[in-house]
Structures are given as C-alpha cells and as structure tokens.
Amino acid sequence: MGLKFEKVPGGRGGYNRWTINGKSWPDTNPLFMVTNGKRYRLLLNNNSGDEHPVHLHRHSFEITKIGDKPMSGVIKDTISMPRYSTAEIDFIANDPGPTFFHCHHQDHMDEGFAGLITYR
C-alpha cells in the first residue's frame, strides 16, 4: 500500500494542509482495510519539504527499507521521515479495531495528516 504525504500551502485559515494520498483528515478514512493475521507492506513517500515522525497506533512495524537501502530486524511504532524521503515498513494486522496512523507533529496532525486503518 503506497502512502504519499504532501503539503498544501496556505490551506484552511491560511495554515498549511497536509494530505495522505491527496486527502486530509477526516476524508482519509479509511486509509485502507486489513485482514486479521495478514502481513502488510506500507510504501511511505514523504513528498514534502518537512520532516514527519510517522506513528502507527496499536501495532509495531519492521522497517524493511529506507531510501534504496534494504534492512531488517528494526522494530518500531514510529519512523522519522526526513523531507523528500521514502521508506518501507511491514506490519502484521494482529490487533483488530480502528488503528490510527498520523504524523506526531501536532500541527501536521491537526491540519490533516492522519487516517484510520480498519479491519474487515
């Protein structure tokens, strides 16, 4: 599942808006649906000039690639995405229920950088 993060300068109220795949919270819901017990790979693309500490609630994930560098064994629930960077993470859908995915910068989350992953 590809997730592209972008900034829309001077959005609502003159503040920057943040999007995931072109949509801002709450229009991001759901980001996608998962099946309990399956492993998913998220292709993260920070297509903005800002850093984003991206957090997945209720699950841990394995970082499988940063930029072009494959890796394994690094387990986190937050990954720092430098400006104009990419990463790949894998997680196992093993905690049924709505799962919040967002940027940990409060102003980015408040201005749209958030969404729910839902279980089938």
PDB file of C-alpha atoms in Angstrom:
ATOM      1  CA  MET A   1       0.000   0.000   0.000  1.00  0.00           C
ATOM      2  CA  GLY A   2       1.502   3.305  -1.073  1.00  0.00           C
ATOM      3  CA  LEU A   3       1.057   6.342   1.185  1.00  0.00           C
ATOM      4  CA  LYS A   4       2.225   9.716  -0.162  1.00  0.00           C
ATOM      5  CA  PHE A   5       2.481  12.675   2.232  1.00  0.00           C
ATOM      6  CA  GLU A   6       2.174  16.176   0.786  1.00  0.00           C
ATOM      7  CA  LYS A   7       1.710  19.769   1.943  1.00  0.00           C
ATOM      8  CA  VAL A   8      -0.872  22.175   0.533  1.00  0.00           C
ATOM      9  CA  PRO A   9       0.465  25.653   1.387  1.00  0.00           C
ATOM     10  CA  GLY A  10      -1.962  28.204   2.782  1.00  0.00           C
ATOM     11  CA  GLY A  11      -4.955  25.910   3.164  1.00  0.00           C
ATOM     12  CA  ARG A  12      -7.853  26.327   5.580  1.00  0.00           C
ATOM     13  CA  GLY A  13      -7.465  29.520   7.621  1.00  0.00           C
ATOM     14  CA  GLY A  14      -4.142  30.278   5.901  1.00  0.00           C
ATOM     15  CA  TYR A  15      -2.452  27.278   7.544  1.00  0.00           C
ATOM     16  CA  ASN A  16      -0.733  24.549   5.592  1.00  0.00           C
ATOM     17  CA  ARG A  17      -2.897  21.481   4.963  1.00  0.00           C
ATOM     18  CA  TRP A  18      -1.399  18.000   4.992  1.00  0.00           C
ATOM     19  CA  THR A  19      -2.567  15.150   2.817  1.00  0.00           C
ATOM     20  CA  ILE A  20      -2.147  11.405   2.614  1.00  0.00           C
ATOM     21  CA  ASN A  21      -2.690  10.275  -0.973  1.00  0.00           C
ATOM     22  CA  GLY A  22      -4.250  13.651  -1.761  1.00  0.00           C
ATOM     23  CA  LYS A  23      -6.775  13.656   1.098  1.00  0.00           C
ATOM     24  CA  SER A  24      -6.833  15.327   4.533  1.00  0.00           C
ATOM     25  CA  TRP A  25      -8.402  14.000   7.736  1.00  0.00           C
ATOM     26  CA  PRO A  26     -11.247  13.073   8.051  1.00  0.00           C
ATOM     27  CA  ASP A  27     -11.584  12.404   4.310  1.00  0.00           C
ATOM     28  CA  THR A  28      -8.700   9.904   4.570  1.00  0.00           C
ATOM     29  CA  ASN A  29     -10.913   7.315   6.275  1.00  0.00           C
ATOM     30  CA  PRO A  30     -10.277   4.591   5.892  1.00  0.00           C
ATOM     31  CA  LEU A  31      -6.740   4.763   4.514  1.00  0.00           C
ATOM     32  CA  PHE A  32      -7.181   1.081   3.703  1.00  0.00           C
ATOM     33  CA  MET A  33      -8.637  -2.106   5.165  1.00  0.00           C
ATOM     34  CA  VAL A  34      -6.715  -5.068   6.535  1.00  0.00           C
ATOM     35  CA  THR A  35      -7.468  -8.685   7.385  1.00  0.00           C
ATOM     36  CA  ASN A  36      -6.557 -10.012  10.821  1.00  0.00           C
ATOM     37  CA  GLY A  37      -3.369 -12.098  10.758  1.00  0.00           C
ATOM     38  CA  LYS A  38      -2.025 -10.849   7.418  1.00  0.00           C
ATOM     39  CA  ARG A  39       1.275  -9.000   6.913  1.00  0.00           C
ATOM     40  CA  TYR A  40       1.196  -5.678   5.051  1.00  0.00           C
ATOM     41  CA  ARG A  41       3.916  -3.552   3.478  1.00  0.00           C
ATOM     42  CA  LEU A  42       3.475   0.221   3.520  1.00  0.00           C
ATOM     43  CA  LEU A  43       5.449   2.247   0.980  1.00  0.00           C
ATOM     44  CA  LEU A  44       5.916   5.640   2.629  1.00  0.00           C
ATOM     45  CA  ASN A  45       6.728   8.651   0.438  1.00  0.00           C
ATOM     46  CA  ASN A  46       7.326  11.983   2.151  1.00  0.00           C
ATOM     47  CA  ASN A  47       6.858  14.261  -0.831  1.00  0.00           C
ATOM     48  CA  SER A  48       7.194  17.430   1.243  1.00  0.00           C
ATOM     49  CA  GLY A  49       9.971  19.689   2.462  1.00  0.00           C
ATOM     50  CA  ASP A  50       9.147  18.914   6.109  1.00  0.00           C
ATOM     51  CA  GLU A  51      10.232  16.078   8.414  1.00  0.00           C
ATOM     52  CA  HIS A  52       7.475  13.793   9.726  1.00  0.00           C
ATOM     53  CA  PRO A  53       7.660  11.371  12.658  1.00  0.00           C
ATOM     54  CA  VAL A  54       5.022   8.940  11.371  1.00  0.00           C
ATOM     55  CA  HIS A  55       3.287   6.823  14.030  1.00  0.00           C
ATOM     56  CA  LEU A  56       1.138   3.682  13.805  1.00  0.00           C
ATOM     57  CA  HIS A  57      -1.064   3.066  16.852  1.00  0.00           C
ATOM     58  CA  ARG A  58      -1.727  -0.374  18.376  1.00  0.00           C
ATOM     59  CA  HIS A  59       0.902  -2.152  16.226  1.00  0.00           C
ATOM     60  CA  SER A  60       4.658  -2.378  15.815  1.00  0.00           C
ATOM     61  CA  PHE A  61       6.252  -2.498  12.393  1.00  0.00           C
ATOM     62  CA  GLU A  62       9.524  -3.668  10.882  1.00  0.00           C
ATOM     63  CA  ILE A  63      11.486  -1.185   8.784  1.00  0.00           C
ATOM     64  CA  THR A  64      12.338  -3.051   5.566  1.00  0.00           C
ATOM     65  CA  LYS A  65      13.838  -0.213   3.511  1.00  0.00           C
ATOM     66  CA  ILE A  66      14.991   3.373   3.949  1.00  0.00           C
ATOM     67  CA  GLY A  67      15.509   5.068   0.609  1.00  0.00           C
ATOM     68  CA  ASP A  68      17.183   2.405  -1.534  1.00  0.00           C
ATOM     69  CA  LYS A  69      18.774   0.569   1.424  1.00  0.00           C
ATOM     70  CA  PRO A  70      17.085  -2.717   2.429  1.00  0.00           C
ATOM     71  CA  MET A  71      17.168  -3.666   6.108  1.00  0.00           C
ATOM     72  CA  SER A  72      15.527  -5.997   8.593  1.00  0.00           C
ATOM     73  CA  GLY A  73      15.140  -6.527  12.309  1.00  0.00           C
ATOM     74  CA  VAL A  74      14.401  -2.900  13.266  1.00  0.00           C
ATOM     75  CA  ILE A  75      11.026  -2.891  15.061  1.00  0.00           C
ATOM     76  CA  LYS A  76       9.320   0.439  15.832  1.00  0.00           C
ATOM     77  CA  ASP A  77       5.925   2.135  16.078  1.00  0.00           C
ATOM     78  CA  THR A  78       7.237   5.498  14.802  1.00  0.00           C
ATOM     79  CA  ILE A  79       9.594   6.287  11.934  1.00  0.00           C
ATOM     80  CA  SER A  80      11.153   9.666  11.246  1.00  0.00           C
ATOM     81  CA  MET A  81      10.676  10.581   7.592  1.00  0.00           C
ATOM     82  CA  PRO A  82      13.140  13.305   6.536  1.00  0.00           C
ATOM     83  CA  ARG A  83      11.993  15.714   3.835  1.00  0.00           C
ATOM     84  CA  TYR A  84      11.650  14.172   0.371  1.00  0.00           C
ATOM     85  CA  SER A  85      12.384  10.652   1.605  1.00  0.00           C
ATOM     86  CA  THR A  86      10.972   7.163   1.208  1.00  0.00           C
ATOM     87  CA  ALA A  87      10.769   4.122   3.451  1.00  0.00           C
ATOM     88  CA  GLU A  88       9.044   0.755   3.523  1.00  0.00           C
ATOM     89  CA  ILE A  89       7.595  -0.816   6.652  1.00  0.00           C
ATOM     90  CA  ASP A  90       5.850  -4.127   7.314  1.00  0.00           C
ATOM     91  CA  PHE A  91       3.282  -4.765  10.000  1.00  0.00           C
ATOM     92  CA  ILE A  92       1.102  -7.698  10.930  1.00  0.00           C
ATOM     93  CA  ALA A  93      -2.568  -6.872  11.370  1.00  0.00           C
ATOM     94  CA  ASN A  94      -2.952  -8.617  14.728  1.00  0.00           C
ATOM     95  CA  ASP A  95      -4.933  -6.193  16.917  1.00  0.00           C
ATOM     96  CA  PRO A  96      -8.434  -5.820  15.414  1.00  0.00           C
ATOM     97  CA  GLY A  97     -10.077  -2.437  15.650  1.00  0.00           C
ATOM     98  CA  PRO A  98      -9.677   1.046  14.186  1.00  0.00           C
ATOM     99  CA  THR A  99      -5.957   1.865  14.005  1.00  0.00           C
ATOM    100  CA  PHE A 100      -4.837   5.497  13.928  1.00  0.00           C
ATOM    101  CA  PHE A 101      -1.954   6.445  11.592  1.00  0.00           C
ATOM    102  CA  HIS A 102      -0.612  10.013  11.805  1.00  0.00           C
ATOM    103  CA  CYS A 103       2.265  12.464  11.960  1.00  0.00           C
ATOM    104  CA  HIS A 104       3.437  13.096  15.523  1.00  0.00           C
ATOM    105  CA  HIS A 105       3.894  16.833  14.847  1.00  0.00           C
ATOM    106  CA  GLN A 106       0.719  18.144  16.441  1.00  0.00           C
ATOM    107  CA  ASP A 107       0.170  20.925  13.891  1.00  0.00           C
ATOM    108  CA  HIS A 108       0.587  18.480  10.972  1.00  0.00           C
ATOM    109  CA  MET A 109      -1.932  16.077  12.519  1.00  0.00           C
ATOM    110  CA  ASP A 110      -4.336  18.933  13.336  1.00  0.00           C
ATOM    111  CA  GLU A 111      -4.184  20.081   9.713  1.00  0.00           C
ATOM    112  CA  GLY A 112      -4.962  16.752   8.059  1.00  0.00           C
ATOM    113  CA  PHE A 113      -2.012  14.332   8.381  1.00  0.00           C
ATOM    114  CA  ALA A 114      -3.980  11.437   9.877  1.00  0.00           C
ATOM    115  CA  GLY A 115      -6.155   8.493   8.944  1.00  0.00           C
ATOM    116  CA  LEU A 116      -7.599   5.204  10.124  1.00  0.00           C
ATOM    117  CA  ILE A 117      -6.663   1.705   9.071  1.00  0.00           C
ATOM    118  CA  THR A 118      -9.690  -0.535   9.561  1.00  0.00           C
ATOM    119  CA  TYR A 119     -10.144  -4.287   9.861  1.00  0.00           C
ATOM    120  CA  ARG A 120     -12.513  -6.237   7.596  1.00  0.00           C
TER     121      ARG A 120
END
